[in-house]
Tab-separated table of C-alpha atoms in Angstrom:
chain	number	residue	atom	x	y	z
A	48	MET	CA	85.339	105.897	136.336
A	49	SER	CA	88.204	103.476	136.878
A	50	ALA	CA	87.665	101.986	133.393
A	51	ALA	CA	87.755	105.459	131.844
A	52	ARG	CA	90.937	106.207	133.743
A	53	ALA	CA	92.463	102.928	132.541
A	54	VAL	CA	91.729	103.904	128.944
A	55	ALA	CA	92.869	107.518	129.293
A	56	GLU	CA	96.103	106.850	131.160
A	57	PRO	CA	98.053	105.374	128.170
A	58	VAL	CA	96.955	108.326	126.040
A	59	HIS	CA	98.076	110.852	128.649
A	60	ARG	CA	101.362	109.007	129.060
A	61	ALA	CA	101.951	109.082	125.298
A	62	VAL	CA	101.223	112.822	125.189
A	63	ARG	CA	103.637	113.448	128.088
A	64	THR	CA	106.514	111.357	126.758
A	65	GLY	CA	105.852	111.974	123.061
A	66	PRO	CA	107.792	115.267	122.649
A	67	ALA	CA	110.916	113.799	124.267
A	68	ARG	CA	110.785	110.747	122.025
A	69	ILE	CA	110.096	112.876	118.950
A	70	THR	CA	113.170	114.963	119.803
A	71	ALA	CA	115.270	111.828	120.233
A	72	LEU	CA	114.074	110.543	116.847
A	73	ALA	CA	114.881	113.880	115.218
A	74	LEU	CA	118.433	113.622	116.565
A	75	LEU	CA	118.606	110.051	115.251
A	76	VAL	CA	117.570	111.349	111.817
A	77	VAL	CA	120.565	113.699	111.915
A	78	VAL	CA	122.876	110.832	112.905
A	79	VAL	CA	121.760	108.464	110.148
A	80	GLY	CA	121.790	111.358	107.688
A	81	CYS	CA	125.439	112.005	108.463
A	82	ALA	CA	126.156	108.283	108.148
A	83	ASP	CA	124.444	108.162	104.756
A	84	LEU	CA	126.398	111.190	103.579
A	85	VAL	CA	129.779	109.571	104.277
A	86	ALA	CA	128.928	105.940	103.468
A	87	GLY	CA	129.443	106.066	99.719
A	88	ARG	CA	132.510	105.528	97.627
A	89	ALA	CA	134.767	107.968	95.732
A	90	VAL	CA	135.195	110.532	98.530
A	91	SER	CA	136.400	110.046	102.088
A	92	LEU	CA	135.070	111.285	105.400
A	93	ALA	CA	137.681	114.071	105.387
A	94	ASP	CA	136.572	115.132	101.890
A	95	VAL	CA	132.937	115.305	102.980
A	96	ARG	CA	133.894	117.355	106.015
A	97	ASP	CA	135.919	119.788	103.916
A	98	VAL	CA	133.064	120.242	101.446
A	99	LEU	CA	130.512	120.885	104.199
A	100	LEU	CA	132.865	123.487	105.675
A	101	GLY	CA	133.018	125.280	102.325
A	102	GLY	CA	136.240	123.811	100.946
A	103	GLY	CA	137.195	120.677	99.067
A	104	ASP	CA	138.292	120.126	95.468
A	105	PRO	CA	135.772	120.512	92.599
A	106	MET	CA	135.298	116.757	92.158
A	107	ALA	CA	134.537	116.197	95.849
A	108	ARG	CA	132.170	119.185	95.892
A	109	HIS	CA	130.281	117.815	92.903
A	110	ILE	CA	129.928	114.354	94.423
A	111	VAL	CA	128.838	115.584	97.846
A	112	LEU	CA	126.627	118.515	96.855
A	113	GLN	CA	125.164	117.251	93.582
A	114	LEU	CA	124.925	113.492	94.202
A	115	ARG	CA	125.081	112.513	97.866
A	116	LEU	CA	123.132	115.379	99.408
A	117	PRO	CA	120.036	115.126	97.159
A	118	ARG	CA	120.144	111.342	97.515
A	119	LEU	CA	120.149	111.729	101.302
A	120	LEU	CA	117.248	114.200	101.299
A	121	VAL	CA	115.170	112.071	98.914
A	122	ALA	CA	115.746	109.002	101.096
A	123	LEU	CA	114.630	110.898	104.207
A	124	VAL	CA	111.443	112.295	102.683
A	125	ALA	CA	110.516	109.078	100.867
A	126	GLY	CA	110.957	107.098	104.084
A	127	ALA	CA	108.880	109.602	106.041
A	128	SER	CA	106.133	109.425	103.406
A	129	LEU	CA	106.010	105.617	103.493
A	130	GLY	CA	105.996	105.468	107.302
A	131	LEU	CA	103.195	108.024	107.510
A	132	ALA	CA	101.200	106.363	104.722
A	133	GLY	CA	101.475	102.966	106.401
A	134	LEU	CA	100.126	104.215	109.725
A	135	VAL	CA	97.269	106.063	108.020
A	136	LEU	CA	96.336	102.929	106.062
A	137	GLN	CA	96.492	100.587	109.041
A	138	SER	CA	94.418	102.946	111.139
A	139	ALA	CA	91.805	103.599	108.447
A	140	LEU	CA	91.378	99.899	107.624
A	141	ARG	CA	91.851	98.660	111.206
A	142	ASN	CA	94.347	96.115	109.947
A	143	PRO	CA	97.942	95.770	111.200
A	144	LEU	CA	98.936	94.154	107.871
A	145	ALA	CA	97.450	96.875	105.667
A	146	GLY	CA	100.715	98.327	104.441
A	147	PRO	CA	100.926	100.089	101.072
A	148	GLU	CA	102.666	96.995	99.693
A	149	VAL	CA	99.649	94.712	100.215
A	150	THR	CA	96.707	97.025	99.558
A	151	GLY	CA	97.304	97.643	95.876
A	152	VAL	CA	98.811	101.095	96.441
A	153	THR	CA	102.513	100.385	95.941
A	154	PRO	CA	101.964	97.736	93.195
A	155	GLY	CA	99.627	100.148	91.417
A	156	ALA	CA	102.134	102.985	91.620
A	157	VAL	CA	104.885	100.710	90.324
A	158	LEU	CA	102.636	99.532	87.476
A	159	GLY	CA	101.899	103.141	86.537
A	160	ALA	CA	105.587	104.073	86.510
A	161	VAL	CA	106.603	100.933	84.600
A	162	THR	CA	103.829	101.340	82.022
A	163	ALA	CA	104.679	104.990	81.422
A	164	THR	CA	108.337	104.037	81.022
A	165	GLY	CA	107.520	101.210	78.632
A	166	LEU	CA	105.442	103.577	76.502
A	167	GLY	CA	108.241	106.131	76.484
A	168	LEU	CA	106.164	108.694	78.387
A	169	ALA	CA	108.340	108.787	81.508
A	170	GLY	CA	111.683	107.720	82.884
A	171	TRP	CA	114.268	108.506	85.532
A	172	GLU	CA	115.213	111.516	83.396
A	173	SER	CA	111.647	112.950	83.677
A	174	PRO	CA	110.670	112.754	87.358
A	175	ALA	CA	107.528	114.871	86.942
A	176	ALA	CA	106.037	112.394	84.466
A	177	VAL	CA	106.940	109.531	86.810
A	178	VAL	CA	105.120	111.237	89.699
A	179	VAL	CA	101.972	111.614	87.597
A	180	ALA	CA	102.125	108.023	86.327
A	181	ALA	CA	102.802	106.583	89.792
A	182	CYS	CA	99.959	108.583	91.329
A	183	LEU	CA	97.514	107.438	88.672
A	184	GLY	CA	98.580	103.829	89.190
A	185	GLY	CA	98.432	104.094	92.984
A	186	PHE	CA	94.946	105.594	92.949
A	187	ALA	CA	93.817	102.951	90.447
A	188	GLY	CA	95.090	100.134	92.686
A	189	ALA	CA	93.420	101.612	95.764
A	190	GLY	CA	90.242	102.206	93.765
A	191	VAL	CA	90.062	98.568	92.693
A	192	LEU	CA	90.462	97.499	96.321
A	193	TRP	CA	87.763	99.966	97.376
A	194	LEU	CA	85.334	98.606	94.791
A	195	LEU	CA	86.058	94.960	95.589
A	196	ALA	CA	85.736	95.440	99.353
A	197	GLY	CA	82.249	96.868	98.824
A	198	ARG	CA	80.127	96.641	101.921
A	199	GLU	CA	82.875	94.760	103.747
A	200	ARG	CA	85.393	97.627	103.458
A	201	GLY	CA	85.073	98.140	107.189
A	202	ASP	CA	85.954	94.490	107.807
A	203	PRO	CA	89.755	94.308	108.254
A	204	GLU	CA	89.988	90.595	107.404
A	205	GLN	CA	88.054	90.939	104.162
A	206	THR	CA	89.961	94.054	103.190
A	207	ALA	CA	93.280	92.289	103.804
A	208	VAL	CA	92.291	89.371	101.571
A	209	TYR	CA	91.158	91.660	98.756
A	210	GLY	CA	94.296	93.763	99.173
A	211	VAL	CA	96.584	90.778	98.696
A	212	LEU	CA	94.616	89.682	95.625
A	213	VAL	CA	94.676	93.150	94.064
A	214	SER	CA	98.409	93.483	94.735
A	215	ALA	CA	99.075	90.099	93.125
A	216	VAL	CA	97.055	90.990	90.025
A	217	LEU	CA	98.810	94.348	89.663
A	218	ALA	CA	102.200	92.666	90.030
A	219	GLY	CA	101.166	90.273	87.266
A	220	PHE	CA	100.260	93.195	84.988
A	221	THR	CA	103.668	94.705	85.708
A	222	ALA	CA	105.329	91.462	84.636
A	223	MET	CA	103.275	91.524	81.426
A	224	VAL	CA	104.439	95.061	80.677
A	225	LEU	CA	108.027	93.914	81.106
A	226	LEU	CA	107.423	91.082	78.646
A	227	VAL	CA	105.961	93.490	76.093
A	228	ALA	CA	108.800	95.997	76.517
A	229	PRO	CA	111.827	93.945	77.599
A	230	GLY	CA	114.203	96.690	76.492
A	231	GLU	CA	113.065	98.793	79.444
A	232	LEU	CA	113.952	96.139	82.019
A	233	GLY	CA	117.162	97.864	83.052
A	234	SER	CA	115.408	101.109	83.944
A	235	VAL	CA	112.247	99.737	85.562
A	236	VAL	CA	114.029	97.225	87.785
A	237	GLN	CA	114.839	100.185	90.018
A	238	TRP	CA	111.129	100.724	90.603
A	239	LEU	CA	110.529	97.040	91.225
A	240	ILE	CA	113.243	96.774	93.890
A	241	GLY	CA	113.605	100.321	95.134
A	242	SER	CA	116.736	102.411	94.758
A	243	THR	CA	118.109	105.817	95.681
A	244	GLU	CA	120.858	105.647	93.044
A	245	GLY	CA	120.963	108.657	90.759
A	246	ARG	CA	118.649	110.836	92.824
A	247	VAL	CA	119.373	114.474	92.002
A	248	TRP	CA	118.000	117.853	93.023
A	249	GLN	CA	115.179	117.625	90.487
A	250	HIS	CA	113.759	114.594	92.294
A	251	TRP	CA	114.029	116.392	95.633
A	252	GLN	CA	112.335	119.540	94.328
A	253	LEU	CA	109.389	117.477	93.115
A	254	LEU	CA	109.144	115.215	96.147
A	255	TRP	CA	109.331	117.511	99.156
A	256	PRO	CA	106.417	119.866	98.301
A	257	TRP	CA	104.225	116.872	97.487
A	258	ALA	CA	105.125	115.108	100.723
A	259	LEU	CA	104.695	118.292	102.770
A	260	VAL	CA	101.217	118.948	101.407
A	261	TRP	CA	99.957	115.438	102.107
A	262	ALA	CA	101.655	115.273	105.500
A	263	ALA	CA	99.763	118.453	106.355
A	264	VAL	CA	96.565	116.748	105.190
A	265	ALA	CA	97.323	113.707	107.368
A	266	TRP	CA	97.729	115.745	110.554
A	267	PRO	CA	94.030	116.761	110.991
A	268	LEU	CA	93.081	113.148	110.272
A	269	ALA	CA	94.665	112.034	113.557
A	270	GLY	CA	91.400	112.402	115.487
A	271	PRO	CA	89.151	110.611	112.957
A	272	LEU	CA	91.745	107.862	112.482
A	273	THR	CA	91.930	107.296	116.228
A	274	LEU	CA	88.147	106.814	116.244
A	275	LEU	CA	88.278	104.495	113.217
A	276	ARG	CA	90.792	102.325	115.055
A	277	CYS	CA	88.106	101.762	117.687
A	278	GLY	CA	85.648	100.444	115.082
A	279	ASP	CA	83.005	101.931	112.814
A	280	GLU	CA	80.150	101.554	115.278
A	281	GLN	CA	81.977	103.401	118.053
A	282	ALA	CA	83.166	106.087	115.624
A	283	ALA	CA	79.662	106.606	114.229
A	284	ALA	CA	78.254	106.771	117.750
A	285	VAL	CA	80.249	109.951	118.426
A	286	GLY	CA	79.154	111.527	115.144
A	287	LEU	CA	81.984	110.635	112.755
A	288	ASP	CA	81.098	110.060	109.109
A	289	THR	CA	83.159	106.895	108.759
A	290	ARG	CA	82.870	106.658	104.971
A	291	ARG	CA	84.178	110.173	104.385
A	292	ALA	CA	86.897	109.842	107.008
A	293	ARG	CA	88.108	106.537	105.594
A	294	ALA	CA	87.998	107.850	102.015
A	295	ALA	CA	90.021	110.939	102.984
A	296	ALA	CA	92.558	108.768	104.798
A	297	LEU	CA	92.942	106.434	101.832
A	298	VAL	CA	93.442	109.330	99.413
A	299	CYS	CA	96.120	110.762	101.704
A	300	ALA	CA	97.893	107.395	102.077
A	301	VAL	CA	97.821	106.732	98.331
A	302	ALA	CA	99.213	110.181	97.542
A	303	LEU	CA	102.062	109.823	100.045
A	304	THR	CA	102.923	106.348	98.770
A	305	ALA	CA	102.771	107.329	95.111
A	306	GLY	CA	105.103	110.259	95.709
A	307	ALA	CA	107.629	108.027	97.461
A	308	VAL	CA	107.396	105.292	94.821
A	309	SER	CA	107.864	107.794	92.007
A	310	ALA	CA	111.123	108.912	93.650
A	311	VAL	CA	112.696	105.710	94.983
A	312	GLY	CA	110.589	102.799	93.731
A	313	ALA	CA	108.946	100.048	95.784
A	314	LEU	CA	110.856	99.864	99.068
A	315	GLY	CA	109.578	96.658	100.619
A	316	PHE	CA	108.149	96.452	104.152
A	317	VAL	CA	108.803	100.091	105.119
A	318	GLY	CA	105.144	101.116	105.099
A	319	LEU	CA	104.158	97.821	106.696
A	320	LEU	CA	106.528	97.631	109.674
A	321	VAL	CA	107.287	101.260	110.555
A	322	PRO	CA	103.737	101.852	111.886
A	323	HIS	CA	104.206	98.946	114.317
A	324	LEU	CA	107.371	100.566	115.635
A	325	ALA	CA	105.614	103.925	115.914
A	326	LEU	CA	102.692	102.482	117.863
A	327	ALA	CA	105.072	100.583	120.132
A	328	LEU	CA	106.980	103.798	120.902
A	329	PHE	CA	104.145	106.322	121.031
A	330	GLY	CA	101.010	104.324	121.722
A	331	ALA	CA	97.649	104.749	120.015
A	332	GLU	CA	97.565	108.554	120.323
A	333	LEU	CA	97.945	109.363	116.633
A	334	ARG	CA	98.639	113.055	117.227
A	335	VAL	CA	102.011	111.833	118.457
A	336	ALA	CA	102.302	108.546	116.554
A	337	LEU	CA	101.824	110.102	113.093
A	338	PRO	CA	104.858	112.416	113.238
A	339	GLY	CA	106.701	109.612	115.009
A	340	ALA	CA	105.960	107.265	112.108
A	341	GLY	CA	107.255	109.856	109.662
A	342	LEU	CA	110.529	110.249	111.567
A	343	LEU	CA	110.901	106.483	111.965
A	344	GLY	CA	110.352	105.968	108.242
A	345	ALA	CA	113.047	108.546	107.501
A	346	VAL	CA	115.444	106.815	109.906
A	347	VAL	CA	114.741	103.371	108.442
A	348	VAL	CA	115.153	104.294	104.773
A	349	CYS	CA	118.130	106.592	105.302
A	350	GLY	CA	119.799	104.044	107.583
A	351	ALA	CA	119.131	101.288	105.063
A	352	ASP	CA	120.607	103.459	102.319
A	353	ALA	CA	123.763	103.966	104.371
A	354	GLY	CA	123.901	100.235	105.072
A	355	ALA	CA	123.416	99.407	101.385
A	356	GLN	CA	126.271	101.707	100.402
A	357	LEU	CA	128.587	100.231	103.024
A	358	LEU	CA	127.616	96.709	101.942
A	359	SER	CA	128.280	97.651	98.321
A	360	ARG	CA	131.756	98.889	99.262
A	361	TRP	CA	132.522	95.713	101.181
A	362	LEU	CA	131.263	93.420	98.414
A	363	ALA	CA	133.134	95.402	95.773
A	364	TRP	CA	136.321	94.988	97.793
A	365	ALA	CA	135.692	91.273	98.472
A	366	LEU	CA	134.821	90.488	94.849
A	367	ASP	CA	137.390	92.889	93.368
A	368	THR	CA	134.896	94.851	91.286
A	369	ASP	CA	133.880	98.492	91.127
A	370	ARG	CA	130.447	98.120	89.549
A	371	LEU	CA	128.591	96.211	92.244
A	372	THR	CA	125.783	98.193	93.892
A	373	VAL	CA	123.293	96.861	96.437
A	374	PRO	CA	119.925	98.653	96.045
A	375	VAL	CA	118.408	99.945	99.249
A	376	GLY	CA	115.140	98.157	98.435
A	377	ALA	CA	116.861	94.777	98.592
A	378	LEU	CA	118.100	95.581	102.092
A	379	THR	CA	114.741	96.830	103.399
A	380	THR	CA	112.998	93.787	101.949
A	381	CYS	CA	115.399	91.262	103.496
A	382	VAL	CA	115.498	92.925	106.913
A	383	GLY	CA	111.774	93.677	106.854
A	384	ALA	CA	110.869	90.095	105.988
A	385	GLY	CA	112.968	88.853	108.904
A	386	LEU	CA	111.339	91.295	111.317
A	387	LEU	CA	107.884	90.362	110.054
A	388	LEU	CA	108.601	86.691	110.726
A	389	ILE	CA	109.699	87.564	114.269
A	390	VAL	CA	106.551	89.624	114.882
A	391	ALA	CA	104.281	86.914	113.456
A	392	ARG	CA	105.996	84.229	115.535
A	393	ARG	CA	105.662	86.300	118.689
A	394	HIS	CA	101.946	86.831	118.077
A	395	THR	CA	101.533	83.076	117.484
A	396	ASP	CA	103.343	82.257	120.729
A	397	GLU	CA	101.187	84.723	122.649
A	398	ARG	CA	98.066	82.957	121.450
């Protein structure tokens, strides 16, 4: 009885404190959203305020309502999708390093988008075609991993090794596509690094229904994913069909990742590190941790976008140029790599 209580207590604590922390994260989303809205160039804080209050000159209204606002919303939803997809993947594969970036999902989605662009079938001007191409590529990458893992797909170590190999091969194919169609390098580099530049209402209108549908699919998976985190034997002992549950989780994670990649490109380390933050804040109760991961992903990407815009303004001033733009993917990759090194070092010290 005491052992059962020891196991149940963290779950009960997470359920009790979860709503308060979710509310705090929602408020933080509003804060970083406001910061992202005013961080760019061309219009000032006063201009943004006037536009939001219904005034402002035509130029300021166009910049705020047609450029900054859709960019902000796309960043929020793409970040939420990546955070949610990362937690679903890590839970389904029982691997804390099973982010979309290293399981073939993100590289596959990027390859699909780049290939479609190189063939002239898609581009930033045709977001719907990019979504289709990225989804096909993401599912292909995950499918290759699924086939290679074979009987060991429940083994987190084996799955991690195969995931890294598949991701490396897909990245190599992407490089080959760039060599075949070098004229497309300028447009596809946004997918390779990750950028929110040029996001308009068309991207938002395609992204949010897709993300909403798959987020709704992820919610009922909270129970099965919690059991999968305990191991296949324990999950099967309580009657869970582990193969079907894991397959459903992988489909959901791939779809969420592909939607985000089709909108903003490959934002490094978001899907890998956000789940760790969510589990640290909300514990292993995925009914709370899943929405928490979505909110954290939105905060991270939107905050990074605001930081990238501010950094671009500072560098443009320091270098006396108006054309310098820091992509948000470069910022998430640099910061994420540093955080990953800190986490890995801490785990090594604990051992």
